[in-house]
XYZ file of C-alpha atoms in Angstrom:
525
model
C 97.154 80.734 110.185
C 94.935 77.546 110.006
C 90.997 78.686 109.308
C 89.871 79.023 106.367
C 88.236 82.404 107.490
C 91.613 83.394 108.798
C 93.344 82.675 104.993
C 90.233 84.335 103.579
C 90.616 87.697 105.419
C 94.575 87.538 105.300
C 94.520 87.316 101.196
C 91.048 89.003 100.218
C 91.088 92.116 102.765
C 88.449 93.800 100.631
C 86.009 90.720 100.355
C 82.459 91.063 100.002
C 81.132 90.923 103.735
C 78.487 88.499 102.640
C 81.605 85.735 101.180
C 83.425 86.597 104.910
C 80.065 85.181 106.295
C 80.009 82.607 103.957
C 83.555 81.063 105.186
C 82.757 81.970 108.859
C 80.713 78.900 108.720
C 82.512 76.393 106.201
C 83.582 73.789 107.896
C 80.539 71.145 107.384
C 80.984 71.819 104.057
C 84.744 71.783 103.206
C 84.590 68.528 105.341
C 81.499 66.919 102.972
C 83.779 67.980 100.349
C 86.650 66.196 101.468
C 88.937 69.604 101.125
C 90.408 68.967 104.697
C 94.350 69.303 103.816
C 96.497 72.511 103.617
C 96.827 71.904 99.746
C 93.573 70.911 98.849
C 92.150 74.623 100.787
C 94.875 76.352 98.790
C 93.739 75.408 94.899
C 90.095 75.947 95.694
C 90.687 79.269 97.212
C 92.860 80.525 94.547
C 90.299 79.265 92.004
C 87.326 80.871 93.423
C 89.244 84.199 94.431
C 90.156 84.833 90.812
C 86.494 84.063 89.546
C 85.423 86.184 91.922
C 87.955 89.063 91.542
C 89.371 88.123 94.928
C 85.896 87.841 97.145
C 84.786 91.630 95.374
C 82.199 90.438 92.347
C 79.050 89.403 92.890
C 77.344 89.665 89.472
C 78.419 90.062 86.233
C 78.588 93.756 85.490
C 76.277 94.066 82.270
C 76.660 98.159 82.207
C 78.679 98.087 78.766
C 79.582 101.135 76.803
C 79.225 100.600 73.155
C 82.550 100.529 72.528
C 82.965 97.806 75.054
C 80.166 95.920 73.615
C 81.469 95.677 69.948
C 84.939 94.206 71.506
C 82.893 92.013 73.505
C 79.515 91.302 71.496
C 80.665 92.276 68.030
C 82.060 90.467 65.319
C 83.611 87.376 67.129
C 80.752 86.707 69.376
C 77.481 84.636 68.703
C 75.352 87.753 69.440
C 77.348 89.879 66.153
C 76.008 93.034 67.748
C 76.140 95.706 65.339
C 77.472 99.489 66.173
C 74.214 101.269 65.763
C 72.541 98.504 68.567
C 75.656 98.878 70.175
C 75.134 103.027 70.530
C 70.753 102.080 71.504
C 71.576 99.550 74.399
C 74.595 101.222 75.687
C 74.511 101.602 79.760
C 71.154 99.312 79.846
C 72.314 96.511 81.606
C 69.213 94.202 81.277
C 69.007 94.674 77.601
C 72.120 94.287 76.857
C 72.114 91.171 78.917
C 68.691 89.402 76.770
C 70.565 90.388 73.668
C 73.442 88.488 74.212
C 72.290 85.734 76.639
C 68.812 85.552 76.177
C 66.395 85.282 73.707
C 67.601 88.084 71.388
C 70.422 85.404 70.731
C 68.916 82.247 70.390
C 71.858 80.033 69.758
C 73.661 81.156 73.394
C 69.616 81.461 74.575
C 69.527 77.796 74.128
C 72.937 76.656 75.398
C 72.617 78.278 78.875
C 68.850 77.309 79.018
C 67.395 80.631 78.803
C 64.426 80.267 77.466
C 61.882 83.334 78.867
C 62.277 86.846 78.451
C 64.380 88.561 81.113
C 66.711 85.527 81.872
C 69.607 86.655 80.105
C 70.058 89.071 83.464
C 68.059 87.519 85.717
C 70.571 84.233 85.294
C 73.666 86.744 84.429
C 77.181 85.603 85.871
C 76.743 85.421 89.860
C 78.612 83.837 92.539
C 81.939 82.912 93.123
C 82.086 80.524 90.005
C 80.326 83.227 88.028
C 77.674 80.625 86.979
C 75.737 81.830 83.894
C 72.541 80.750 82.440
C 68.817 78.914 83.917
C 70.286 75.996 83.092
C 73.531 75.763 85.055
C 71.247 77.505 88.075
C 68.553 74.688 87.595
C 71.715 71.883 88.173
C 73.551 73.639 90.576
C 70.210 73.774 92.755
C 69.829 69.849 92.005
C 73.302 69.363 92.468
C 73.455 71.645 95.513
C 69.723 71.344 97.302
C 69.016 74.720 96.993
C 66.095 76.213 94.137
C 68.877 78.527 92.841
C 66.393 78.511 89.299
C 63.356 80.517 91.396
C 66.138 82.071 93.325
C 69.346 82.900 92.225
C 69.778 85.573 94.032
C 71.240 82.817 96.930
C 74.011 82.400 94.828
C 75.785 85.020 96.154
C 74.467 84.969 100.105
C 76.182 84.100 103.261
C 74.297 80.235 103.713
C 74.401 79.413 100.227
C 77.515 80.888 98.268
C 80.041 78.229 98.929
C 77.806 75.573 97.464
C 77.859 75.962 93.834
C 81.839 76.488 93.944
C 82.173 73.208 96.119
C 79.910 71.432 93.572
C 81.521 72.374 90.871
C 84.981 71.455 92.661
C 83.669 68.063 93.900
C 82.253 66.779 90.558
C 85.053 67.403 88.575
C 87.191 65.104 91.183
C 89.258 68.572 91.671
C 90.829 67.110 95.224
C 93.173 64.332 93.327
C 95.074 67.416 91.459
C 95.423 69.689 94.114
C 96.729 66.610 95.636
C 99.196 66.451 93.198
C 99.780 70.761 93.231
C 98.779 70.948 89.300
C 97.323 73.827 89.106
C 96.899 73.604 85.492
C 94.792 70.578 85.281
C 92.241 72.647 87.595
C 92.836 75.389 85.638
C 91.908 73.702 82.465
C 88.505 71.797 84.406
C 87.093 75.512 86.013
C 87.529 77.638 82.690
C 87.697 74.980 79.797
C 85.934 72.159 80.863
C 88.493 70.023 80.804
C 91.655 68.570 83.263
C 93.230 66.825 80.261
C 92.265 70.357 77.550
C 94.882 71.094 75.056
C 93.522 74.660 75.337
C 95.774 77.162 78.004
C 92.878 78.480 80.231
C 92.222 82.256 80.590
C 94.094 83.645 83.689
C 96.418 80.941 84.313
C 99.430 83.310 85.241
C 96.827 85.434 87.770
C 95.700 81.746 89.052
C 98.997 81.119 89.794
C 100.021 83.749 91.703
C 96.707 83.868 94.073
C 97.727 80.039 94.526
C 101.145 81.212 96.032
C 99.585 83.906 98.193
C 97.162 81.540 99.955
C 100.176 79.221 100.216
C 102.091 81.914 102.160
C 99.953 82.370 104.690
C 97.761 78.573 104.879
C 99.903 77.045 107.646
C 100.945 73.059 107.939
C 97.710 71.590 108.948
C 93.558 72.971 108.129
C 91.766 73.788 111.369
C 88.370 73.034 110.773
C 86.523 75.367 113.318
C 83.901 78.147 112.812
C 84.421 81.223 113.165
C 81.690 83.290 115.728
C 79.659 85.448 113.550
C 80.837 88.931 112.908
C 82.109 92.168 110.952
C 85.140 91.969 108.621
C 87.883 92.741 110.433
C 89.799 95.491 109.301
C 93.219 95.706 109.912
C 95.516 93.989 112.707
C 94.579 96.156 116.087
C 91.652 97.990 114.111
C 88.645 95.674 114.188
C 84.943 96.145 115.757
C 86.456 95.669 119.439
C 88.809 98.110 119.338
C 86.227 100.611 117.994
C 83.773 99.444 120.730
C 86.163 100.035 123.358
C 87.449 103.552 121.999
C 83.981 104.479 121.879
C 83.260 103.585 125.106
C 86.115 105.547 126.378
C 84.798 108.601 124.876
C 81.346 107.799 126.615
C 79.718 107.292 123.275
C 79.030 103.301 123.723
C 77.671 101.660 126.930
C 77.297 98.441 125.621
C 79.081 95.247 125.598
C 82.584 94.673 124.032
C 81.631 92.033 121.547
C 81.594 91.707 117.302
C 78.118 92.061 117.293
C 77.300 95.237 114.967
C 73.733 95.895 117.195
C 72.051 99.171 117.394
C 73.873 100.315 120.792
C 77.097 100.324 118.170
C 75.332 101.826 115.209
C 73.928 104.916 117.445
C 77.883 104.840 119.262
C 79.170 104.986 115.508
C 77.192 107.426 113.778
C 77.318 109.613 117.152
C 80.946 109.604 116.506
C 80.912 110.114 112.573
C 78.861 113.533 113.553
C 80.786 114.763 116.403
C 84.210 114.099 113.915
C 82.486 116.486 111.399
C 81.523 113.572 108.876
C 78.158 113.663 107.043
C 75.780 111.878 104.678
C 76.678 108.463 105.869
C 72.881 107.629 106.569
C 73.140 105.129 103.769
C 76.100 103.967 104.181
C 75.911 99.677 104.867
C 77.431 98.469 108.147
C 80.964 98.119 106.844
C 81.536 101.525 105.435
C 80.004 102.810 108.707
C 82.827 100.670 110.771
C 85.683 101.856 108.500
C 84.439 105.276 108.664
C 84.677 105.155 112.834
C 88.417 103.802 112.504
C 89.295 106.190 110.013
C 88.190 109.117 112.464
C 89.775 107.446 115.193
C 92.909 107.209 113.771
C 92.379 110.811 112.866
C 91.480 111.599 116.476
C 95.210 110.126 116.898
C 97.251 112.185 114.747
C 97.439 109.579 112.054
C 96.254 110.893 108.123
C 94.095 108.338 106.569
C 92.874 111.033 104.216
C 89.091 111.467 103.719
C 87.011 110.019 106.628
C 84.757 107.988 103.881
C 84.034 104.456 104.828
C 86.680 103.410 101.884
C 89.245 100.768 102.390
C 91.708 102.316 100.521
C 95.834 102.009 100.572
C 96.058 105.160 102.544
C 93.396 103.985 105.195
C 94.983 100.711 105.540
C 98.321 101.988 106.336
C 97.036 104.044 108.776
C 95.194 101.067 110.275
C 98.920 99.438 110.110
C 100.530 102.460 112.143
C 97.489 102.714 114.541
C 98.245 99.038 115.139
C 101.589 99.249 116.197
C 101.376 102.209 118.447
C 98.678 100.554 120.447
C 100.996 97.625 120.639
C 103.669 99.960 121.694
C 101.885 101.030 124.688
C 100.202 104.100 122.136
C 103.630 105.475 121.574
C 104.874 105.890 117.742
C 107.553 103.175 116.041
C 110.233 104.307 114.093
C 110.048 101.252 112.063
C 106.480 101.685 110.991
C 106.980 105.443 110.412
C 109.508 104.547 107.503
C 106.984 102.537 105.579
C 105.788 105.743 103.659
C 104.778 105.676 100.041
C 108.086 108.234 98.903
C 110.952 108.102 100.945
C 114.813 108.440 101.388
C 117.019 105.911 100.674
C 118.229 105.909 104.243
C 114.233 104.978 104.793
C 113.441 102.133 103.061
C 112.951 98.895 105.209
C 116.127 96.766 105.150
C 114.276 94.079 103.925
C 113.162 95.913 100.781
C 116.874 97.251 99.989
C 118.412 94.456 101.005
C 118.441 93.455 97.596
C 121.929 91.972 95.541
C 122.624 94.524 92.622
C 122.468 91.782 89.513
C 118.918 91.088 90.819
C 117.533 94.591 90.901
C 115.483 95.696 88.164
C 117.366 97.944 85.841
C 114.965 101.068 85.139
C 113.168 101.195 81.473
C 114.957 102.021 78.481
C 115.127 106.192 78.308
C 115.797 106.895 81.978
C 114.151 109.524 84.359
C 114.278 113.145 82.345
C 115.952 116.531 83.878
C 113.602 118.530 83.540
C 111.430 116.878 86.548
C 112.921 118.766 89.935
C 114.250 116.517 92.867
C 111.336 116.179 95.237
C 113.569 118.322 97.591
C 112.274 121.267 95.132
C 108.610 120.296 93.615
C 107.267 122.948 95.632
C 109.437 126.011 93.778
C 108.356 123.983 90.785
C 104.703 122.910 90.631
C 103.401 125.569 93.167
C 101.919 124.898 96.973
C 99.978 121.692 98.013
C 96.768 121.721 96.528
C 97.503 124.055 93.824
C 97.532 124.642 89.996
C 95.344 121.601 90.004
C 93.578 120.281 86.183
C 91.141 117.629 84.936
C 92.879 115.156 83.017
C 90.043 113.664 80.689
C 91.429 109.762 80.480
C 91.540 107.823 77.170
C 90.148 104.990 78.914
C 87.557 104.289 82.002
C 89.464 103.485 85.226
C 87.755 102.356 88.533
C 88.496 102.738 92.205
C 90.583 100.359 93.407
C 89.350 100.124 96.706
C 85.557 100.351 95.321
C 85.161 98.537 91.512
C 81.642 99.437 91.298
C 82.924 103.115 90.731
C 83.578 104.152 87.116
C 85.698 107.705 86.977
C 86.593 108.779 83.814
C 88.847 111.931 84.916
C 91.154 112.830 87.322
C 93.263 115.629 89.308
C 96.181 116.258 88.666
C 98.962 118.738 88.514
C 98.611 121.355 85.405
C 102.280 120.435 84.335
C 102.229 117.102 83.902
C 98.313 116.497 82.568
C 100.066 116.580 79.351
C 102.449 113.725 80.196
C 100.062 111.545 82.390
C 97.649 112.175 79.046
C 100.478 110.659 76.864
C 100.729 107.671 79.069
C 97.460 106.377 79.515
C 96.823 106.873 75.327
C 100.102 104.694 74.913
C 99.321 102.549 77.555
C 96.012 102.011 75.431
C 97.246 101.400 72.294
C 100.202 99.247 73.743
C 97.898 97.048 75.654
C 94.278 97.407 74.629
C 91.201 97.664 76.820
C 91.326 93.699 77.502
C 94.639 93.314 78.546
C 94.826 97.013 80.543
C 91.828 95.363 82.951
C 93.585 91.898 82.861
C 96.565 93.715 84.523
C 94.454 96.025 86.431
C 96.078 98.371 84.951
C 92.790 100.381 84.885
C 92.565 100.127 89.068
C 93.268 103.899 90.289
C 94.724 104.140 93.542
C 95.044 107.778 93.399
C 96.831 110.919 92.286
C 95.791 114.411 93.816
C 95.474 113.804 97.563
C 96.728 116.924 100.151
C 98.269 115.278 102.467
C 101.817 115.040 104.371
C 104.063 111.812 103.895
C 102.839 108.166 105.720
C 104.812 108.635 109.253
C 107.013 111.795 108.057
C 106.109 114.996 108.462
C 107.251 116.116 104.210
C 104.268 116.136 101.569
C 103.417 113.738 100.035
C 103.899 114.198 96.439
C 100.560 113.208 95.739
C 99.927 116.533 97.584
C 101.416 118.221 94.531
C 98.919 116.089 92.102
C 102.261 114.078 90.355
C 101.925 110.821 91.583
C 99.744 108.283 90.365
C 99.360 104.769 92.072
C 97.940 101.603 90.189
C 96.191 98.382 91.457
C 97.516 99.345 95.075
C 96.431 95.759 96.277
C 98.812 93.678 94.491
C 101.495 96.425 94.949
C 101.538 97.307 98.178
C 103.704 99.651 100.358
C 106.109 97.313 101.808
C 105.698 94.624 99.104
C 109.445 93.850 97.266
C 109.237 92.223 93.804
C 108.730 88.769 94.776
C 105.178 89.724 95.731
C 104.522 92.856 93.752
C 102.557 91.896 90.532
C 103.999 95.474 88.691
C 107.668 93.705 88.115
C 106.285 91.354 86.222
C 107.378 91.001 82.126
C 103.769 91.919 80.964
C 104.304 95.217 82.835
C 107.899 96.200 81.156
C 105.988 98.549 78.029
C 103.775 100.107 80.925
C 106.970 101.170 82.698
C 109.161 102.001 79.563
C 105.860 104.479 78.650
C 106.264 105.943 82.298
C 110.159 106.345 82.086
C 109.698 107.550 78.556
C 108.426 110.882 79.949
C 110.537 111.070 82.758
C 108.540 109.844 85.192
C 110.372 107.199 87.952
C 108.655 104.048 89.546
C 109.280 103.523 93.816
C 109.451 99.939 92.673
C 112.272 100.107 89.996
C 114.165 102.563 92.248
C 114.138 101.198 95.091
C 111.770 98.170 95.194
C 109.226 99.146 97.544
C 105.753 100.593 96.821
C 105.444 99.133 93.469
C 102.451 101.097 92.935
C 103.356 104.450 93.015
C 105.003 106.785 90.017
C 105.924 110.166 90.181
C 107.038 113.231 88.151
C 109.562 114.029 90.615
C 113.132 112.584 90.813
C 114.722 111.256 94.148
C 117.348 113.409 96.539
């Protein structure tokens, strides 16, 4: 894998589609740039994926609670604000943003260059280098070409996005570390300023490991070549053209097999999404529309991808993963890819996953899995049918979507018998971590617990059927990801798991290494 839009879509799957159009077209720049080696491609992509939460922030999300404010705002921070101003601009992201970047703080006012009412969010973090401030949009414009101080709102489009990053990259003379594979020094230039910084630079651990990703997957050499314009693609099989031709089959599309999303496909796709029983998807953008038609077509095939709603999810993109291999298989199913389900038997888990020496394995968390959990051969007799004896759990703590961060939920289904335990953990997990830390390790990214549905590739339920499964930050754990990749058997994580284990609850990961995500009130056999 040589382009740079190939890398991109290999290690950001859930990119914004307007950064995917920004690296379809790259190569003029990366070339004025001089990034034109395998190494030099690898630091600036891990740099600008974790600024930009891997291709998925835009803007700087201003919509603060007042609790979030204080630890933010408060005390520590130039602005001081106060808990009864915290309480009045809670949830108002543009005043919040002129109080503390614009003129209701004059001292940060002044160092970003704000310096008229309404530029603390008009010039709010945007862009894959999060640049903040009139000032630093005024010289990346001069720096760049582009009036990004009468319009920054090209920071973040498809021509224009990659031009501020490079900028940034190119005059602080980036190229001669990644030359040298110090990550640090870059580190210390993007978030402190400074190569040479005695300072250690926020995120250095996450820069790191989004550096060794790209390198997995970069190749030996950097082929410089454009990519043709088009929709993100998916997963493997499961991209526009396959859709296109499926359609056409079913005598819903008559027009050419291309990547062009025209109107023939949006009246093909939408004609689908009705005659599959799915509604109010008229405002739905392009993308969810596409993943929306491959989620009912995978449907159409016998393969569960849960809710037909336009959301990338970890249930939707194994699905695309099974639907993948059968069409490679002539359309008939593989045993291999049937056993990568999210709980399983030990006689199921890929070799490569338990293929693991015993003095490396992960020794569960101090406390051990508790009896009174049933085996998952008998949650049924215990928790009730599929579906059933269902509860809010209210959480100490906001969470978002994993598969869509713009979405806030602050409670969730689950099982009646263990709200009380899944309540325990998240409180702990809380106080343990804090609210900083918790969305450093996206801890806070909810992957899912109550979803009726049977096991990926077996015909069993799921136990997230039964509402006693929870899975967390499903992108950097996924299903077939061992502990070299999985970001959950990390050190930071060991009081997260010892909380789990400490009311009985077991991890896939510690058990058995695979799906690292995934915990469950239920004990194996």
């Amino acid at each position: 894998m040589t382009r740079p839009i190939d890398v991109v879509r290999a290690v950001a799957p859930l990119a914004k589609p307007n950064y995917i159009a920004a690296f379809q077209n790259c190569s003029a720049l990366l070339v004025q740039h001089e990034i034109i080696t395998p190494l030099r491609l690898a630091h600036f992509l891990a740099q600008i994926l974790h600024e930009s939460g891997e291709l998925r922030i835009e803007w700087e999300n201003m919509n603060y609670s007042a609790e979030r404010m204080l630890e933010i705002f408060g005390a520590s921070h130039s602005a001081k604000v106060k808990p009864a101003e915290a309480a009045m601009l809670a949830h108002k992201p543009e005043l919040i943003a002129e109080r503390v970047y614009g003129l209701g703080n004059p001292s940060k006012a002044a160092e970003l260059g704000n310096t008229h009412r309404g530029d603390g969010f008009l010039y709010r973090g945007g862009g894959l280098m999060q640049t903040t401030g009139r000032a630093n949009y005024k010289r990346m414009g001069q720096l760049c070409g582009v009036d990004f101080e009468s319009h920054p709102e090209l920071v973040v489009s498809a021509e224009h996005a990659l031009k501020p990053a490079l900028g940034e990259w190119s005059q602080g003379k980036l190229n001669q570390f990644a030359d040298q594979d110090d990550v640090l020094s870059i580190s210390k230039a993007i978030n402190l300023g400074n190569p040479r910084s005695p300072r250690t630079p926020i995120g250095l651990a996450e820069r790191r490991r989004l550096l060794a990703k790209v390198k997995s997957v970069i190749g030996d050499v950097v082929t410089l070549t454009d990519a043709p314009a088009d929709t993100p693609d998916l997963e493997s099989a499961m991209d526009l053209l396959e859709i296109k031709r499926r359609l056409r089959e079913k005598e819903l599309y008559r027009g050419e097999i291309n990547r062009d999303y025209d109107r023939a496909t949006d009246e093909a796709v939408k004609a689908w999404l009705l005659n599959q029983g799915v509604r109010n998807f008229e405002e739905w953008p392009e993308l969810r529309l596409i993943i929306a038609a491959a989620q009912a077509l995978c449907r159409a095939e016998g393969i569960d991808t849960g809710a037909i709603d336009g959301r990338l999810g970890p249930q939707t993109r194994s699905a695309f993963e099974i639907y993948a291999a059968r069409r490679a298989n002539g359309g008939a199913a593989l045993e291999a890819v049937a056993l990568f389900r999210d709980e399983t038997d030990a006689a199921a888990v890929p070799a490569a996953a338990a293929a693991v020496p015993a003095a490396a394995a992960a020794a569960p968390p101090a406390g051990g899995p508790s009896l009174r959990w049933p085996t998952e051969s008998d949650v049924e007799q215990f928790f009730g049918p599929p579906g059933s004896n269902q509860v809010l759990l209210q959480l100490p703590f906001p969470m978002r979507l994993a598969w869509d961060l713009d979405t806030v939920i602050r409670r969730a289904s689950c099982n009646a018998k263990v709200r009380d335990s899944l309540d325990r953990i998240w409180t702990r997990v809380l106080q343990t971590y804090g609210l900083d830390e918790i969305r450093r390790l996206r801890l806070d990214l909810f992957g899912g617990c109550l979803n009726v549905r049977r096991k990926r590739g077996g015909s069993g339920w799921s136990m997230h059927a039964f509402g006693i499964a929870w899975d967390v930050d499903p992108d950097h754990n996924q299903l077939k990801m061992g502990r070299d990749e999985a970001t959950l058997d990390g050190a930071e994580y060991n009081d997260f798991w010892n909380i789990v284990y400490d009311e009985g609850a077991i991890g896939l990961g510690r058990e058995r290494n695979f799906d690292w995500m995934h915990f469950q009130f239920a004990r194996l056999g």
